[in-house]
Amino acid sequence: MKDITENGPPRTTPIQSATFSQNVNAEIRRAAATGIYDIRGGGAKRKLPHFDDLLFLGASMSRYPLEGYREKCETSVTLGTRFAAKPIQLDIPITIAGMSFGALSGPAKEALGRGATLAGTSTTTGDGGMTQEERGHSNKLVYQYLPSRYGMNPDDLRRADAIEVVVGQGAKPGGGGMLLGQKISDRVAEMRNLPKGIDQRSACRHPDWTGPDDLEIKILELREITSWKVPIYIKVGGARPYFDTTLAVKAGADVVVLDGMQGGTAATQDVFIEHVGQPILACIREAVRALQDLGMHREVQLIVSGGVRTGADVAKCMALGADAVAIGTAALIALGDNDPRWEDDYQKLGTTAGAYDDWHEGQDPAGITTQDPELMARFDPIEGGRRLNNYLKVMALEAQTIARACGKNHLHNLEPEDLCALTLEAAAMAKIPLAGTDWYPGKPGTGY
Amino acid sequence: MQTIDLEAQGLRHLNATLHAQAQETNQTSWEIVNPRGSHAIACGLDAPIEVAVKGSTGYYCAGMNKQATVHVQGSAGPGVAENMMSGTVIIDGDASQYAGATGHGGTLVVKGNASSRCGISMKGIDIVVHGNVGHMSAFMAQSGNLVVCGNAGDALGDSIYEARLFVRGSVKSLGADCIEKEMRPEHLEILADLLERGGSDAKPEEFKRYGSARKLYNFNIDNAY
Ligand SMILES: Cc1cc2nc3c(=O)[nH]c(=O)nc-3n(C[C@H](O)[C@H](O)[C@H](O)COP(=O)(O)O)c2cc1C
């Protein structure tokens, strides 16, 4: 009683709402002040079921491991064996995803080419066309065929080692590209045939075909123009992986590229990044099932992407049935994106190393996602290439380590039986038994 | 004149033969018989040759054309002369959807009508249509000229950038950010040249010009703070 008379009645401590969290409220205030949705780069930042929710079992009484780092464990992969006269042969199953010149600087594209070439893998153009830097430094270059068709021309098409028809991207299935005025430099404007300084939105659908039946004819045209030499990939976002894969195969793809919702983007509405599409974990088995139902698994190769960071992630993708992976964000980080060495500059931009995602504003302290000559000069493409090569090598070594522990002499021999799931969600999405059980939700014959 | 029978010799033979024509070929004149609506006829050409197609074509005839003159003596299916870089493509009949889509250069002439999305996303090509064009023509058109001697359908020039649109007849409706613009002497001059190249005897003075209001060029942000 004495306490109440002195301090008043007891009160609850202030409680922040989980629904109206600090972040949510800050976004409401930002929207109220500016009248425009938040645009940013990167992938989904929310926590999603992911590869971390899977574990490898390793060898045991019934499985025989291979010796640590001496016994052979192959990593090579051949892409485009279905129709192309010249399939792409890679030393490692980790490719560099398409990232546009415009979003990235010329030297950053060069570094991706250098690193990928050293590591024996391919790199990919992006919206905005093919630059000489990247063609010159990429031993294997995949040329994206996008709705915008910026810079698209038959000469570059014939200089490419493969063509990737982009139907969608995991960060924004159903959305087009964006490149804001700050980044439309003279060179970018010229390549895209657009006025300088405008906020540019690339189309979300192709201008001259509408469905898979049309796409089949479009692919015929591309093959005729390139004399049936190079593989044709179809890239889709993680939306309806079973049907998208089935239709891509029907349309004549040599390779299907499947990008889950964690996949990075150069610039998209935050609402799109966080609320549209499925996590890659939920997509891979469905795509593989589609290929198996068509008798096309390993005939048409499957490349998956969206949040691939480590050799463990690579090994898990392969175990789930993919033939290769693609990396975007991780490659940029290897080059130096979001590096704490630029912390002072990140602070000036109102952010911090690791959280910087305003790539569309062109003020990247690391000089990678910019067209500003001074910032670009901070980035050394040779050093960047070296770092990317090292990182790719480490990922391949890590994946091999796991594969050997599972008794596999090729990464492709990893299989779902090598895995268990840590959460019910991951078990259901990846169709992998929950750890400690032989069951996953929806397992045929179990009734639930 | 060399003749290729598409039905008998097949598409791969046709395109491989035409691709093999080097810059200074003597075989400048080709005739394709029995096209029968096949797709991807004479696509990816890159030589100053003349190709006459004796009949109607399917999708993507003369796609990505460079230098060549392709003359379709019939009607053309969707995406004729898509992404053309240079050269000339002439359609005696009608053209289906997306004629001249994303074309970077060269001239496309349609003597009949063109269907919807004619000149979609065009990037420098000149298109002359003697008849009408369908809805959504010149959608997101970036540069180049679209001349319509007849009428235009709904949503002409939606989200247009810097392409010039000239229409002689009626325009059912204009798309977002597309407006009628003043026809100045320099435009009449450009148009006269286009009409001449397109083989039309229409008078430049009979046309109206449309282009971008440039209101969608930048995001509309409230900068009050
Ligand atoms: C800076 C940046 C630019 C991108 N540009 C393109 C593009 O032009 N075309 C495309 O298909 N995907 C583009 N993407 C997506 C990547 O190709 C890829 O799908 C994605 O980055 C994979 O996910 P990850 O970033 O988690 O590795 C871009 C991604 C980033 C980070």
XYZ file of C-alpha atoms and ligand atoms in Angstrom:
704
model
C 0.000 0.000 0.000
C 2.800 2.289 0.906
C 4.329 1.736 -2.547
C 1.068 2.649 -4.282
C 0.621 5.811 -2.289
C 4.184 6.838 -3.093
C 4.423 5.768 -6.782
C 0.820 5.503 -7.936
C -0.810 2.223 -9.080
C 1.426 -0.345 -10.907
C 1.555 0.112 -14.703
C 2.392 -2.190 -17.570
C 5.696 -1.531 -19.261
C 5.391 0.029 -22.748
C 4.919 -2.732 -25.317
C 5.724 -2.316 -28.994
C 3.143 -3.869 -31.263
C 4.273 -6.882 -33.295
C 1.789 -5.812 -35.956
C 2.659 -2.123 -35.948
C 6.368 -2.621 -35.387
C 8.919 0.202 -35.456
C 9.807 -0.719 -39.032
C 6.205 -0.782 -40.168
C 5.502 2.571 -38.559
C 8.613 4.135 -40.044
C 7.492 2.988 -43.491
C 4.020 4.455 -42.953
C 5.621 7.777 -42.027
C 7.936 7.640 -45.035
C 5.018 6.906 -47.362
C 2.980 9.707 -45.818
C 5.815 12.164 -46.375
C 6.770 11.293 -49.941
C 3.754 9.772 -51.689
C 5.849 7.101 -53.379
C 6.450 3.463 -52.604
C 9.821 2.365 -51.316
C 12.176 1.239 -54.045
C 15.319 -0.674 -53.161
C 17.786 -3.294 -54.298
C 18.616 -6.715 -52.865
C 16.267 -9.574 -52.106
C 13.663 -10.373 -49.469
C 14.943 -9.378 -46.026
C 12.307 -11.131 -43.984
C 13.157 -14.523 -42.503
C 12.055 -17.291 -44.827
C 12.326 -21.079 -44.833
C 15.686 -21.587 -46.483
C 18.613 -23.917 -47.013
C 19.676 -23.370 -43.386
C 16.620 -25.430 -42.459
C 18.117 -28.495 -44.121
C 21.042 -30.608 -42.916
C 23.117 -33.331 -44.504
C 23.174 -36.671 -42.742
C 26.714 -37.609 -43.751
C 28.017 -41.151 -44.049
C 27.407 -43.822 -41.450
C 27.138 -47.614 -41.208
C 25.214 -47.836 -44.442
C 27.057 -45.096 -46.387
C 30.737 -45.061 -47.200
C 32.454 -41.645 -47.240
C 35.199 -40.499 -49.584
C 38.440 -39.239 -48.136
C 38.541 -35.538 -47.256
C 40.293 -33.665 -50.018
C 42.166 -36.305 -51.972
C 39.607 -38.610 -53.433
C 38.042 -37.460 -56.614
C 34.833 -35.503 -56.388
C 33.842 -33.953 -59.694
C 32.190 -30.564 -59.946
C 31.800 -30.068 -63.689
C 28.493 -29.572 -65.433
C 27.362 -29.361 -69.056
C 24.433 -27.093 -69.808
C 22.322 -27.152 -72.954
C 22.608 -30.739 -74.126
C 19.067 -30.924 -75.459
C 19.239 -28.999 -78.727
C 22.381 -26.866 -78.873
C 25.285 -27.848 -81.087
C 27.645 -26.214 -78.592
C 26.526 -26.857 -74.998
C 28.265 -24.907 -72.241
C 30.808 -26.797 -70.184
C 31.571 -25.411 -66.744
C 34.174 -26.530 -64.211
C 31.923 -25.694 -61.287
C 28.128 -25.653 -61.064
C 28.021 -22.107 -59.727
C 27.210 -19.492 -62.353
C 27.010 -15.716 -62.137
C 23.423 -14.526 -62.513
C 22.312 -11.829 -64.936
C 22.895 -8.352 -63.564
C 22.381 -5.377 -65.779
C 24.938 -2.924 -66.972
C 23.302 0.239 -65.748
C 22.535 -1.263 -62.366
C 26.216 -2.235 -62.157
C 29.148 -0.219 -63.426
C 31.245 -1.297 -66.407
C 34.218 -2.253 -64.174
C 31.938 -4.306 -61.908
C 30.716 -6.246 -64.944
C 34.314 -6.702 -65.999
C 35.201 -8.082 -62.551
C 32.352 -10.586 -62.722
C 33.689 -11.748 -66.080
C 37.234 -12.017 -64.792
C 36.291 -13.914 -61.645
C 33.922 -16.293 -63.407
C 36.472 -17.015 -66.119
C 39.219 -17.766 -63.594
C 36.866 -20.114 -61.780
C 35.797 -21.838 -64.998
C 32.209 -20.734 -64.981
C 29.852 -18.465 -66.890
C 28.566 -14.977 -66.346
C 25.408 -13.375 -67.665
C 24.494 -9.998 -69.161
C 21.317 -8.278 -67.934
C 18.844 -5.605 -68.824
C 20.647 -2.938 -70.836
C 22.586 -5.119 -73.243
C 26.058 -6.581 -73.592
C 29.111 -4.462 -72.843
C 32.512 -4.920 -74.383
C 34.019 -5.124 -70.876
C 32.045 -8.186 -70.011
C 32.221 -9.923 -73.380
C 35.945 -9.345 -73.448
C 36.546 -10.722 -69.964
C 34.014 -13.549 -69.902
C 35.070 -16.813 -71.402
C 31.458 -18.014 -71.233
C 28.843 -15.304 -71.492
C 25.086 -15.850 -71.373
C 23.131 -13.112 -73.156
C 19.798 -12.214 -71.639
C 16.784 -11.717 -73.882
C 14.559 -9.430 -71.836
C 11.193 -7.751 -72.346
C 12.839 -4.332 -72.713
C 15.178 -5.522 -75.485
C 17.521 -2.679 -74.597
C 20.639 -2.997 -76.701
C 19.368 -6.243 -78.235
C 20.992 -6.950 -81.579
C 21.842 -9.965 -83.714
C 25.605 -9.399 -83.545
C 25.710 -9.683 -79.759
C 23.287 -12.574 -79.976
C 25.778 -14.418 -82.144
C 28.686 -13.463 -79.872
C 26.956 -15.082 -76.905
C 27.671 -18.566 -75.619
C 24.049 -19.027 -74.580
C 20.815 -17.049 -74.649
C 18.625 -16.640 -71.584
C 15.025 -15.657 -72.273
C 13.939 -13.860 -69.126
C 10.290 -14.445 -68.312
C 10.570 -13.545 -64.671
C 12.803 -12.935 -61.717
C 12.357 -14.257 -58.178
C 12.459 -10.826 -56.591
C 9.507 -9.712 -58.716
C 7.653 -12.382 -60.689
C 5.328 -10.340 -62.887
C 7.241 -7.105 -62.530
C 9.472 -5.174 -64.870
C 12.792 -3.488 -64.248
C 13.588 -0.059 -62.905
C 16.547 2.171 -63.364
C 16.205 5.581 -61.857
C 17.392 8.807 -63.394
C 20.517 9.147 -61.277
C 21.970 6.102 -63.011
C 21.008 6.903 -66.593
C 24.400 8.253 -67.593
C 25.192 9.144 -71.205
C 26.513 5.666 -71.878
C 23.573 3.892 -70.263
C 21.102 6.192 -72.030
C 22.732 5.526 -75.365
C 22.770 1.764 -74.939
C 19.107 1.792 -73.963
C 18.099 4.428 -76.498
C 16.404 6.527 -73.829
C 16.553 10.154 -72.735
C 19.181 10.809 -70.080
C 18.066 11.190 -66.479
C 14.568 9.730 -66.704
C 13.237 7.216 -64.172
C 13.158 4.267 -66.455
C 10.824 1.315 -66.107
C 11.479 -1.767 -68.228
C 8.487 -3.677 -69.510
C 7.227 -6.603 -67.439
C 6.219 -8.742 -70.401
C 7.750 -9.430 -73.764
C 6.577 -7.208 -76.596
C 6.211 -9.844 -79.292
C 4.952 -13.013 -77.675
C 2.404 -13.755 -74.990
C 2.312 -17.406 -73.943
C 4.328 -20.622 -74.151
C 2.992 -21.429 -77.623
C 4.299 -18.110 -78.915
C 7.528 -18.539 -76.980
C 8.152 -21.820 -78.748
C 8.121 -19.942 -82.048
C 10.253 -17.130 -80.602
C 12.830 -19.722 -79.589
C 12.723 -21.184 -83.091
C 13.544 -17.712 -84.418
C 16.431 -17.257 -81.961
C 17.798 -20.671 -82.903
C 17.542 -19.896 -86.596
C 19.357 -16.585 -86.117
C 22.139 -18.306 -84.155
C 22.191 -21.402 -86.406
C 21.130 -23.776 -83.589
C 24.572 -23.439 -82.024
C 24.031 -22.072 -78.537
C 21.828 -23.272 -75.682
C 18.659 -21.360 -74.912
C 17.735 -20.935 -71.257
C 14.394 -19.783 -69.932
C 14.482 -17.902 -66.643
C 11.396 -17.832 -64.448
C 10.669 -16.426 -61.016
C 9.541 -18.773 -58.262
C 5.821 -18.547 -58.868
C 4.328 -21.850 -60.087
C 7.464 -23.953 -60.477
C 5.802 -27.179 -61.597
C 3.826 -25.579 -64.402
C 6.432 -22.968 -65.270
C 9.053 -25.672 -65.705
C 6.701 -27.880 -67.699
C 5.827 -25.012 -70.036
C 9.441 -23.909 -70.378
C 10.378 -27.409 -71.494
C 7.447 -27.453 -73.885
C 8.543 -24.113 -75.307
C 11.887 -25.685 -76.158
C 14.252 -24.651 -73.371
C 17.626 -26.339 -73.106
C 17.991 -25.054 -69.557
C 15.475 -23.770 -67.017
C 16.658 -21.067 -64.620
C 14.490 -20.852 -61.525
C 14.901 -17.867 -59.229
C 13.230 -17.893 -55.808
C 11.866 -14.895 -53.923
C 15.071 -14.275 -51.992
C 16.712 -13.476 -55.305
C 18.295 -10.053 -55.514
C 17.247 -7.253 -57.804
C 18.877 -3.972 -58.726
C 15.785 -1.904 -57.951
C 12.207 -2.923 -57.276
C 9.355 -1.882 -55.033
C 9.937 -3.266 -51.533
C 6.336 -4.470 -51.485
C 7.118 -6.640 -54.510
C 10.343 -8.031 -53.102
C 8.774 -9.012 -49.794
C 5.314 -10.148 -50.870
C 5.387 -11.791 -54.291
C 6.830 -15.177 -55.163
C 7.841 -18.323 -53.326
C 11.072 -19.073 -51.463
C 13.496 -21.101 -53.550
C 13.323 -23.964 -51.042
C 9.682 -24.477 -52.016
C 10.409 -24.384 -55.744
C 13.225 -26.794 -56.447
C 11.514 -30.120 -55.835
C 8.463 -29.022 -57.803
C 10.607 -28.049 -60.781
C 12.490 -31.337 -60.562
C 9.195 -33.234 -60.364
C 8.056 -31.479 -63.543
C 11.265 -32.487 -65.301
C 10.954 -36.062 -64.058
C 7.312 -36.293 -65.156
C 8.433 -35.244 -68.636
C 11.388 -37.646 -68.605
C 13.605 -34.571 -68.918
C 15.494 -34.470 -65.626
C 19.203 -34.046 -66.515
C 18.199 -33.693 -70.211
C 17.007 -30.166 -69.643
C 19.268 -28.732 -66.958
C 17.944 -26.820 -63.965
C 19.785 -23.810 -62.551
C 18.402 -22.448 -59.282
C 19.032 -19.174 -57.506
C 17.800 -16.915 -54.751
C 19.859 -16.598 -51.612
C 22.674 -19.026 -52.463
C 25.612 -18.064 -50.229
C 27.819 -21.038 -49.389
C 29.057 -24.382 -50.600
C 26.489 -25.947 -48.280
C 23.726 -24.104 -50.128
C 25.184 -25.312 -53.427
C 25.307 -28.908 -52.189
C 21.718 -28.688 -50.925
C 20.491 -27.387 -54.282
C 22.238 -30.253 -56.021
C 20.824 -32.777 -53.559
C 17.337 -31.455 -54.242
C 17.906 -32.140 -57.943
C 19.321 -28.958 -59.478
C 22.175 -29.171 -61.986
C 23.728 -25.835 -61.059
C 23.094 -22.648 -59.115
C 23.373 -18.967 -59.928
C 24.490 -16.216 -57.574
C 23.883 -12.492 -57.732
C 23.998 -10.819 -54.326
C 26.746 -13.093 -53.003
C 28.925 -12.270 -56.005
C 28.483 -8.543 -55.340
C 29.444 -9.010 -51.694
C 32.538 -10.916 -52.792
C 33.423 -7.942 -54.992
C 33.135 -5.629 -51.988
C 29.514 -4.537 -51.818
C 28.368 -3.575 -48.300
C 31.906 -3.896 -46.960
C 32.363 -2.406 -43.441
C 35.467 -0.583 -44.708
C 33.073 2.022 -46.149
C 31.089 2.339 -42.907
C 31.566 6.109 -42.631
C 30.092 6.561 -46.075
C 27.202 4.228 -45.345
C 26.460 6.267 -42.215
C 26.367 9.434 -44.300
C 23.723 7.779 -46.463
C 21.714 6.997 -43.337
C 22.460 3.284 -43.336
C 25.102 0.813 -42.267
C 27.310 -1.791 -43.916
C 25.255 -4.908 -44.540
C 21.960 -3.055 -44.721
C 22.742 -0.765 -47.659
C 20.217 -1.476 -50.402
C 19.604 1.849 -52.125
C 21.493 0.595 -55.145
C 19.112 2.464 -57.440
C 20.345 5.817 -56.156
C 23.750 5.317 -57.689
C 25.701 6.478 -54.611
C 27.245 3.114 -53.750
C 30.280 3.753 -51.500
C 31.869 0.532 -52.806
C 31.630 1.823 -56.392
C 29.806 -1.243 -57.735
C 26.142 -0.312 -58.231
C 26.840 3.150 -59.587
C 27.574 5.053 -62.780
C 29.325 7.905 -60.954
C 32.911 8.079 -62.263
C 34.401 9.047 -58.879
C 32.723 6.219 -57.006
C 33.446 3.768 -59.815
C 37.128 4.611 -59.487
C 37.085 3.114 -55.973
C 36.564 -0.314 -57.474
C 39.407 -2.270 -59.058
C 38.095 -4.865 -61.523
C 41.231 -6.992 -61.387
C 41.165 -7.215 -57.608
C 37.401 -7.774 -57.773
C 37.898 -10.627 -60.216
C 40.499 -12.212 -57.951
C 38.177 -12.016 -54.954
C 35.245 -13.487 -56.869
C 37.394 -16.359 -58.094
C 38.558 -17.098 -54.542
C 35.020 -17.056 -53.263
C 33.767 -19.356 -56.046
C 36.648 -21.727 -55.335
C 35.761 -21.843 -51.654
C 32.122 -22.571 -52.427
C 33.119 -25.410 -54.736
C 35.506 -26.839 -52.112
C 32.818 -26.656 -49.448
C 30.297 -28.414 -51.663
C 32.872 -31.110 -52.446
C 33.609 -31.575 -48.751
C 29.954 -32.285 -48.091
C 29.582 -34.499 -51.147
C 32.569 -36.605 -50.096
C 31.177 -36.929 -46.579
C 28.036 -38.282 -48.202
C 30.115 -40.706 -50.257
C 29.567 -38.973 -53.587
C 32.242 -38.706 -56.279
C 30.325 -36.028 -58.182
C 28.237 -33.177 -56.831
C 25.434 -34.393 -59.081
C 25.242 -37.619 -57.161
C 23.971 -35.852 -54.059
C 20.335 -36.823 -53.538
C 17.340 -35.990 -51.344
C 18.111 -39.055 -49.222
C 21.264 -37.273 -48.036
C 19.168 -34.606 -46.293
C 16.941 -34.065 -43.292
C 14.876 -31.000 -42.402
C 15.018 -28.981 -39.199
C 11.558 -27.478 -39.377
C 8.146 -28.694 -40.432
C 7.953 -25.899 -42.977
C 11.210 -26.875 -44.618
C 10.205 -30.539 -44.507
C 6.954 -29.778 -46.304
C 8.451 -27.396 -48.858
C 11.483 -29.470 -49.750
C 9.769 -32.839 -49.285
C 12.590 -33.896 -46.996
C 11.903 -35.892 -43.787
C 11.862 -33.933 -40.572
C 15.001 -34.688 -38.561
C 14.480 -37.707 -36.349
C 11.555 -38.993 -38.420
C 10.952 -40.612 -41.774
C 8.059 -38.297 -42.452
C 7.309 -34.961 -44.049
C 3.948 -33.245 -44.356
C 2.203 -34.391 -47.508
C 4.325 -37.522 -47.871
C 2.418 -39.882 -50.170
C 0.728 -42.726 -48.342
C 0.846 -41.076 -44.922
C -2.623 -39.537 -45.077
C -1.478 -36.131 -43.856
C 17.624 -14.790 -109.237
C 17.938 -17.823 -106.979
C 14.837 -19.697 -105.907
C 14.375 -21.601 -102.680
C 11.348 -23.823 -102.275
C 10.697 -23.638 -98.544
C 8.369 -26.603 -98.528
C 10.827 -28.838 -100.297
C 14.099 -27.559 -98.831
C 13.129 -26.646 -95.288
C 13.612 -23.664 -93.015
C 17.140 -24.454 -91.842
C 18.378 -24.713 -95.406
C 16.639 -21.464 -96.315
C 18.068 -19.408 -93.460
C 21.513 -21.013 -93.572
C 21.737 -20.232 -97.279
C 20.683 -16.634 -96.817
C 23.028 -16.213 -93.820
C 25.894 -17.481 -95.941
C 25.562 -14.524 -98.323
C 28.555 -12.375 -97.551
C 28.673 -8.615 -97.816
C 29.810 -8.594 -101.407
C 27.758 -11.421 -102.721
C 26.883 -11.753 -106.379
C 23.715 -13.579 -105.522
C 21.805 -10.478 -104.597
C 18.351 -11.600 -105.611
C 16.413 -14.418 -103.953
C 12.923 -15.749 -104.260
C 11.231 -17.931 -101.673
C 8.334 -19.990 -102.913
C 5.825 -21.983 -100.884
C 6.244 -20.042 -97.626
C 2.775 -21.248 -96.541
C 2.760 -19.273 -93.313
C 5.996 -20.739 -91.973
C 7.672 -19.030 -89.022
C 11.068 -17.342 -88.843
C 11.476 -17.000 -92.593
C 14.545 -14.952 -93.578
C 15.352 -13.950 -89.990
C 18.794 -12.770 -88.939
C 19.903 -11.724 -92.426
C 23.004 -9.559 -92.658
C 23.812 -8.838 -96.291
C 22.588 -6.337 -98.877
C 20.439 -8.895 -100.656
C 16.872 -8.775 -101.930
C 14.515 -11.501 -100.854
C 11.028 -11.846 -102.292
C 8.673 -14.119 -100.405
C 5.954 -15.385 -102.714
C 3.082 -15.722 -100.293
C 2.186 -15.183 -96.663
C 4.472 -15.742 -93.712
C 4.048 -16.852 -90.088
C 5.691 -15.351 -87.007
C 8.881 -13.287 -87.014
C 9.553 -13.064 -90.729
C 12.698 -10.947 -91.305
C 13.317 -10.795 -87.540
C 16.470 -8.849 -86.569
C 17.083 -7.983 -90.208
C 20.260 -6.100 -91.153
C 20.881 -4.615 -94.584
C 18.595 -6.922 -96.545
C 15.395 -5.999 -98.344
C 12.683 -8.523 -97.652
C 9.487 -8.215 -99.662
C 6.553 -10.327 -98.535
C 4.123 -10.693 -101.409
C 1.295 -11.673 -99.136
C 0.467 -10.994 -95.507
C 2.784 -11.360 -92.525
C 2.157 -13.044 -89.180
C 3.031 -11.656 -85.750
C 6.318 -9.893 -85.113
C 7.346 -9.232 -88.691
C 10.691 -7.372 -88.800
C 10.914 -7.542 -85.002
C 14.074 -5.904 -83.696
C 15.156 -4.917 -87.225
C 18.505 -3.101 -87.246
C 18.662 -1.813 -90.836
C 17.423 -2.616 -94.324
C 13.858 -2.643 -95.595
C 10.908 -4.939 -95.108
C 7.811 -4.521 -97.266
C 4.528 -6.327 -96.713
C 2.089 -6.179 -99.609
C -0.825 -7.400 -97.516
C -1.648 -6.987 -93.847
C 0.631 -7.463 -90.864
C -0.415 -9.192 -87.666
C 0.419 -8.100 -84.095
C 3.705 -6.539 -83.021
C 4.885 -5.537 -86.492
C 8.296 -3.898 -86.197
C 8.431 -4.533 -82.433
C 11.573 -3.140 -80.755
C 13.081 -2.305 -84.169
C 16.320 -0.349 -83.874
C 16.567 0.853 -87.462
C 15.611 0.283 -91.077
C 12.217 0.771 -92.695
C 9.104 -1.367 -92.444
C 6.324 -0.725 -94.924
C 2.916 -2.360 -94.538
C 0.730 -1.750 -97.584
C -2.389 -3.093 -95.882
C -3.315 -2.764 -92.209
C -1.253 -3.627 -89.173
C -2.844 -5.233 -86.152
C -2.389 -4.348 -82.478
C 0.916 -3.308 -80.919
C 2.454 -2.165 -84.179
C 5.804 -0.552 -83.342
C 5.687 -1.647 -79.706
C 8.851 -0.605 -77.873
C 10.345 0.692 -81.155
C 13.909 1.966 -80.819
C 14.693 3.831 -84.015
C 12.885 1.958 -86.759
C 10.684 3.811 -89.266
C 7.316 2.197 -89.915
C 4.888 3.281 -92.622
C 1.444 1.654 -92.592
C -0.779 2.472 -95.551
C -3.921 1.300 -93.767
C -4.926 1.260 -90.098
C -3.113 0.125 -86.952
C -4.709 -1.723 -84.038
C -4.785 -0.959 -80.333
C -1.714 -0.306 -78.191
C 0.407 0.617 -81.181
C 3.707 2.339 -80.336
C 3.404 1.189 -76.703
C 6.551 2.366 -74.857
C 7.923 3.538 -78.208
C 11.398 4.933 -77.600
C 12.505 6.453 -80.882
C 11.931 6.302 -84.624
C 8.783 7.144 -86.575
C 5.422 5.464 -86.985
C 3.329 6.733 -89.884
C -0.290 5.599 -90.109
C -2.097 6.646 -93.268
C -5.417 5.279 -91.988
C -6.756 5.236 -88.439
C -5.213 4.205 -85.132
C -6.939 2.040 -82.497
C -7.172 2.465 -78.749
C -4.351 3.607 -76.499
C -2.003 4.844 -79.209
C 1.471 5.586 -77.885
C 0.830 4.471 -74.314
C 3.855 5.290 -72.106
C 5.669 6.637 -75.145
C 9.186 8.062 -74.927
C 10.688 10.007 -77.842
C 9.233 8.264 -80.910
C 7.217 10.383 -83.371
C 3.762 9.222 -84.375
C 1.988 10.592 -87.462
C -1.631 9.619 -88.083
C -3.732 10.771 -91.017
C -7.120 9.454 -89.907
C -8.766 9.148 -86.528
C -7.184 8.012 -83.284
C -9.632 6.010 -81.193
C -7.862 7.003 -77.987
C -4.439 8.070 -76.826
C -2.564 6.027 -74.229
C -1.048 7.296 -71.000
C 1.274 10.272 -71.497
C 0.681 10.477 -75.259
C -0.581 13.808 -76.593
C -1.142 15.542 -79.890
C 1.782 17.806 -80.743
C 2.328 20.710 -83.032
C 3.306 19.797 -86.590
C 6.227 22.081 -87.358
C 7.962 22.468 -90.747
C 10.747 20.091 -89.752
C 8.157 17.405 -88.992
C 6.482 17.885 -92.352
C 9.858 17.406 -93.947
C 10.556 14.199 -92.011
C 7.087 12.926 -92.829
C 7.400 13.719 -96.533
C 10.561 11.636 -96.656
C 8.931 8.761 -94.767
C 5.917 8.760 -97.065
C 8.121 8.743 -100.097
C 10.200 5.863 -98.757
C 6.997 4.049 -97.844
C 5.563 4.464 -101.335
C 2.532 6.409 -100.150
C 1.136 9.410 -101.994
C -0.600 10.805 -98.898
C 0.126 14.482 -98.203
C 2.092 15.348 -95.066
C -0.314 18.211 -94.330
C -3.143 15.714 -93.838
C -1.476 14.158 -90.775
C -1.442 14.982 -87.096
C 1.591 14.397 -84.922
C 1.565 12.684 -81.530
C 4.313 12.233 -78.962
C 5.167 12.139 -75.314
C 3.877 14.645 -72.764
C 6.943 13.545 -70.770
C 4.930 13.511 -67.567
C 5.800 9.917 -66.734
C 9.521 10.439 -67.163
C 10.145 10.836 -63.467
C 8.400 9.530 -60.395
C 5.967 11.956 -58.874
C 7.425 12.513 -55.417
C 6.067 14.928 -52.806
C 9.173 16.926 -51.951
C 7.462 19.231 -49.458
C 9.751 18.016 -46.684
C 22.225 -5.744 -58.932
C 21.372 -6.801 -59.535
C 20.944 -6.672 -60.841
C 20.149 -7.629 -61.429
N 19.769 -7.500 -62.739
C 19.066 -8.489 -63.340
C 18.776 -8.435 -64.719
O 19.127 -7.496 -65.415
N 18.098 -9.472 -65.265
C 17.710 -10.556 -64.521
O 17.116 -11.493 -65.066
N 17.974 -10.637 -63.218
C 18.657 -9.634 -62.612
N 18.985 -9.762 -61.289
C 18.612 -10.995 -60.566
C 19.711 -12.044 -60.691
O 19.864 -12.462 -62.008
C 19.406 -13.279 -59.849
O 18.166 -13.803 -60.234
C 19.422 -13.039 -58.359
O 20.377 -12.097 -58.023
C 19.695 -14.345 -57.644
O 19.535 -14.232 -56.273
P 20.721 -13.832 -55.269
O 20.958 -12.378 -55.477
O 20.149 -14.106 -53.928
O 21.907 -14.651 -55.593
C 19.763 -8.781 -60.680
C 20.198 -8.921 -59.364
C 20.995 -7.960 -58.784
C 21.451 -8.166 -57.366
